[in-house]
Coordinates of C-alpha atoms in Angstrom, one line a residue:
M1 CA 72.9 172.8 123.7
T2 CA 75.8 170.8 122.3
Y3 CA 79.1 172.0 121.0
D4 CA 81.2 170.0 118.5
Y5 CA 83.8 172.5 117.3
I6 CA 84.7 174.4 120.5
R7 CA 84.9 173.7 124.2
V8 CA 82.5 175.5 126.5
E9 CA 83.0 175.6 130.3
P10 CA 80.4 177.6 132.2
L11 CA 81.7 180.0 134.9
S12 CA 78.5 180.1 136.8
H13 CA 74.9 178.8 136.7
M14 CA 73.5 182.0 135.2
I15 CA 76.2 183.8 133.2
G16 CA 79.5 183.4 131.6
A17 CA 81.5 180.7 129.9
E18 CA 85.1 180.1 128.9
I19 CA 85.6 179.0 125.3
G20 CA 88.5 176.6 124.5
G21 CA 90.0 174.9 121.5
V22 CA 90.1 178.1 119.4
D23 CA 93.0 180.3 118.2
L24 CA 91.4 183.6 117.3
A25 CA 94.5 184.7 115.3
A26 CA 94.0 181.8 112.9
K27 CA 91.2 181.2 110.4
I28 CA 88.0 180.3 112.3
T29 CA 85.7 177.9 110.5
E30 CA 82.0 178.8 109.9
Q31 CA 81.0 175.9 112.2
A32 CA 83.2 177.0 115.1
F33 CA 82.0 180.6 114.7
A34 CA 78.4 179.5 114.6
E35 CA 79.0 177.7 118.0
M36 CA 80.7 180.9 119.4
R37 CA 77.5 182.8 118.5
Q38 CA 75.4 180.2 120.1
A39 CA 77.5 180.3 123.3
F40 CA 77.4 184.1 123.3
G41 CA 73.6 184.0 123.2
E42 CA 73.3 181.3 125.8
Y43 CA 75.8 182.7 128.4
G44 CA 75.8 186.5 127.7
V45 CA 79.5 186.8 128.0
I46 CA 82.2 184.5 126.6
F47 CA 85.9 184.4 127.5
F48 CA 89.0 183.2 125.6
R49 CA 92.4 182.6 127.2
D50 CA 95.9 182.7 125.9
Q51 CA 95.2 184.6 122.7
H52 CA 97.9 186.5 120.7
L53 CA 96.2 189.1 118.6
T54 CA 97.5 192.1 116.6
P55 CA 95.1 195.1 116.6
D56 CA 94.0 194.1 113.0
Q57 CA 93.2 190.6 114.2
H58 CA 91.2 192.0 117.2
V59 CA 89.2 194.2 114.9
G60 CA 88.7 191.4 112.3
F61 CA 87.3 189.1 114.9
A62 CA 84.9 191.7 116.2
E63 CA 83.7 192.4 112.6
R64 CA 82.5 188.8 112.4
F65 CA 79.8 189.8 114.8
G66 CA 78.9 193.1 113.1
P67 CA 80.0 196.6 112.1
I68 CA 82.3 198.5 114.5
N69 CA 81.1 201.4 116.6
I70 CA 83.9 204.0 117.0
N71 CA 83.8 205.2 120.6
R72 CA 83.4 208.9 121.1
F73 CA 84.8 209.3 124.6
F74 CA 87.8 207.0 125.2
A75 CA 91.4 207.6 124.2
T76 CA 92.2 205.3 121.3
V77 CA 95.1 203.2 120.2
P78 CA 97.4 205.2 117.8
G79 CA 96.4 204.3 114.2
Y80 CA 93.3 202.4 115.3
P81 CA 90.4 204.8 116.0
M82 CA 88.1 201.7 116.4
I83 CA 90.1 200.4 119.4
A84 CA 89.5 202.2 122.7
E85 CA 92.0 202.1 125.5
V86 CA 90.8 201.0 128.9
R87 CA 93.9 202.0 130.8
K88 CA 95.0 202.9 134.3
E89 CA 98.6 203.9 135.1
P90 CA 100.3 203.1 138.4
E91 CA 100.0 206.7 139.7
Q92 CA 96.3 207.0 138.8
E93 CA 93.5 206.5 141.3
R94 CA 90.4 206.1 139.2
N95 CA 89.7 203.3 136.8
I96 CA 87.4 203.2 133.7
G97 CA 84.2 201.3 134.2
G98 CA 84.3 201.2 138.0
G99 CA 80.5 200.9 138.6
W100 CA 77.7 198.6 137.3
H101 CA 76.7 199.6 133.8
T102 CA 76.1 198.4 130.3
D103 CA 77.8 200.1 127.4
H104 CA 76.0 202.6 125.1
S105 CA 72.5 202.3 126.5
Y106 CA 72.3 206.1 125.8
D107 CA 72.4 205.4 122.0
L108 CA 69.2 205.0 120.0
A109 CA 70.6 201.7 118.7
P110 CA 72.6 200.4 121.7
A111 CA 75.8 198.4 121.1
L112 CA 75.4 194.7 120.4
G113 CA 78.5 193.9 122.4
S114 CA 81.9 194.9 123.6
M115 CA 85.1 192.9 123.0
L116 CA 87.9 193.6 125.5
Y117 CA 91.4 192.2 125.1
A118 CA 94.0 192.2 127.9
R119 CA 97.4 193.7 126.8
E120 CA 98.8 194.3 130.3
V121 CA 97.4 193.2 133.7
P122 CA 98.4 193.8 137.3
S123 CA 100.0 191.0 139.4
T124 CA 96.8 190.8 141.4
G125 CA 93.3 192.3 141.2
G126 CA 91.7 194.1 138.2
D127 CA 88.9 191.5 137.8
T128 CA 85.6 192.3 136.0
L129 CA 82.2 191.3 137.4
F130 CA 79.3 190.5 135.1
A131 CA 75.6 190.2 135.9
S132 CA 72.8 188.6 133.9
V133 CA 69.7 190.8 133.4
Y134 CA 68.0 187.8 131.8
A135 CA 68.2 186.2 135.3
A136 CA 67.3 189.4 137.0
Y137 CA 64.1 189.7 135.0
N138 CA 63.1 186.1 135.4
A139 CA 63.4 186.3 139.2
L140 CA 61.0 189.2 139.5
S141 CA 57.4 188.7 140.7
D142 CA 54.7 188.5 138.2
G143 CA 53.2 191.7 139.5
L144 CA 56.4 193.7 139.2
K145 CA 57.0 192.3 135.7
L146 CA 53.6 193.5 134.7
T147 CA 54.3 197.0 136.0
L148 CA 57.7 197.2 134.4
E149 CA 56.5 196.0 131.0
G150 CA 54.3 199.2 130.8
L151 CA 57.3 201.5 131.4
S152 CA 60.1 203.0 129.3
A153 CA 63.2 204.6 130.8
R154 CA 65.4 207.6 129.9
H155 CA 69.1 207.0 129.3
S156 CA 71.8 209.6 128.7
S157 CA 75.6 210.1 128.1
R158 CA 75.6 213.7 129.4
H159 CA 75.9 213.1 133.2
V160 CA 78.8 210.6 132.7
F161 CA 80.8 212.0 129.8
G162 CA 79.5 215.6 129.3
P163 CA 81.0 219.0 130.5
A164 CA 79.2 218.9 133.8
A165 CA 81.0 215.6 134.7
Q166 CA 84.5 217.0 133.9
T167 CA 84.9 218.5 137.4
R168 CA 84.3 215.1 138.9
R169 CA 86.6 213.3 136.5
G170 CA 89.8 213.7 138.4
D171 CA 92.7 211.7 136.9
L172 CA 90.4 210.2 134.2
A173 CA 91.1 213.4 132.3
G174 CA 92.9 212.5 129.1
R175 CA 91.7 208.9 129.2
I176 CA 88.1 210.1 128.9
R177 CA 87.7 213.0 126.4
N178 CA 85.4 214.9 124.0
A179 CA 82.9 216.1 126.6
E180 CA 81.3 218.3 124.0
L181 CA 80.2 215.1 122.1
A182 CA 78.2 213.8 125.0
T183 CA 74.8 214.8 123.6
Q184 CA 73.1 211.3 123.4
D185 CA 69.7 210.8 125.0
A186 CA 67.5 207.8 124.3
V187 CA 64.3 206.2 125.6
H188 CA 64.1 202.4 125.7
P189 CA 61.5 200.0 127.1
V190 CA 62.3 198.8 130.6
V191 CA 61.7 195.2 129.5
I192 CA 62.9 194.4 126.0
R193 CA 62.8 191.3 123.9
H194 CA 66.4 190.5 123.0
P195 CA 66.8 191.0 119.3
A196 CA 68.7 187.8 118.7
T197 CA 67.3 185.4 121.3
G198 CA 63.8 186.7 121.8
R199 CA 64.2 186.3 125.6
K200 CA 62.9 189.1 127.9
V201 CA 65.5 191.3 129.5
L202 CA 65.5 194.0 132.2
Y203 CA 66.9 196.9 130.3
V204 CA 68.0 199.6 132.8
N205 CA 71.4 200.1 134.4
P206 CA 73.0 202.3 137.1
G207 CA 75.5 204.0 134.8
F208 CA 73.3 205.6 132.2
T209 CA 69.6 205.3 133.2
L210 CA 68.2 208.6 134.6
G211 CA 64.5 207.6 135.3
F212 CA 61.3 206.3 133.9
E213 CA 59.6 208.2 131.1
G214 CA 56.9 210.4 132.5
W215 CA 58.3 210.1 136.0
T216 CA 60.6 212.5 137.8
D217 CA 64.1 211.3 138.7
E218 CA 63.0 211.5 142.4
E219 CA 60.0 209.3 141.8
S220 CA 62.0 206.9 139.7
R221 CA 64.9 206.5 142.2
P222 CA 63.4 204.0 144.7
L223 CA 62.2 201.5 142.1
L224 CA 65.4 201.8 140.1
E225 CA 67.5 201.3 143.3
Y226 CA 65.5 198.2 144.1
L227 CA 66.1 196.8 140.5
Y228 CA 69.8 197.6 140.7
Q229 CA 70.2 195.7 144.0
H230 CA 68.1 192.9 142.7
A231 CA 70.1 192.5 139.5
T232 CA 73.5 192.2 141.2
R233 CA 72.5 189.4 143.6
P234 CA 75.5 187.0 143.7
E235 CA 73.7 184.1 142.1
F236 CA 73.1 186.3 138.9
T237 CA 76.8 187.1 138.5
C238 CA 80.2 185.8 137.6
R239 CA 83.7 187.1 138.1
F240 CA 86.5 187.0 135.5
H241 CA 90.2 187.1 136.4
W242 CA 92.2 188.6 133.6
Q243 CA 95.5 187.3 132.3
E244 CA 97.6 188.7 129.5
G245 CA 96.0 187.5 126.3
S246 CA 92.5 187.0 127.7
L247 CA 89.6 188.3 125.7
A248 CA 86.0 188.8 126.8
L249 CA 83.0 189.4 124.6
W250 CA 79.8 190.5 126.4
D251 CA 76.3 191.2 125.2
N252 CA 75.4 194.8 126.1
R253 CA 71.6 193.9 125.9
S254 CA 71.6 191.1 128.4
T255 CA 74.5 191.8 130.8
W256 CA 76.0 194.5 133.1
H257 CA 79.6 194.7 134.1
F258 CA 81.8 196.3 136.8
A259 CA 85.6 196.8 136.6
V260 CA 87.0 196.2 140.1
N261 CA 89.5 199.0 141.1
D262 CA 91.8 197.1 143.5
Y263 CA 95.2 197.2 141.9
H264 CA 96.6 200.7 142.8
G265 CA 100.2 201.2 142.0
E266 CA 100.2 198.8 139.0
R267 CA 99.4 199.3 135.3
R268 CA 96.4 197.7 133.5
L269 CA 95.9 198.1 129.8
L270 CA 93.0 196.6 127.8
H271 CA 91.8 197.3 124.3
R272 CA 88.1 197.5 123.6
V273 CA 86.2 197.2 120.3
T274 CA 82.5 197.9 120.4
I275 CA 80.1 196.2 118.0
E276 CA 77.1 198.1 116.6
G277 CA 73.6 197.0 117.5
V278 CA 70.0 197.7 116.5
P279 CA 67.1 199.7 118.0
L280 CA 65.3 197.9 120.9
N281 CA 61.7 197.1 121.4

């Protein structure tokens, strides 16, 4: 693919690219935006450096990709219920997103993507890892692909955000809230065709998948654990180092992510806007 209106620098062979030559606070031409969409589809997650955005500009850029999903469970930016805070204070031990997952797989129409903007970052650490589940699916054997294409999987918000999880939440209390709203359950095919690219994707994740439909959790666990280890092989991943003003947009259908919790004693504040998606098949 060629790019005439933006610069695209891949971060790894399988996933991730930095986009240059763009000021997201300024008017973005249709040609440049079309190339951003193209890069988003090709690389799964795209990154922008040195951006200076107001909350309204952040939301406005996200709305170019689709309607906004207002997060139920995160604390939000005052006056902006569509912007979730991803925050860790110096005295806090737990971070948000500290395990492999994809956002909103528990919804009947999972989120298209998440757009995360760095307001304050630690002096070292605080990177985010991303994994391509396009690459993970493509690397499976033909026999396992055939088995998985006959399966669906159960996803839920209850065990992560619900009342039963409150006792395990620790100092996430206040940053994660509204446990009574964690009532989402969904069943999705284990292998989906991406609604935009048509490519096949392995659609399970360690954060929100409970088991295969018609299987017990115990029966499901060995195969799911194999898929989780397979999907996070180093060659399927990239690592992004945040700087103040960095923005990442990832595709929740074709990627997983993991926020590294290695900056104790320092503050990290990012703002997340989630973009609505469509039902999967």
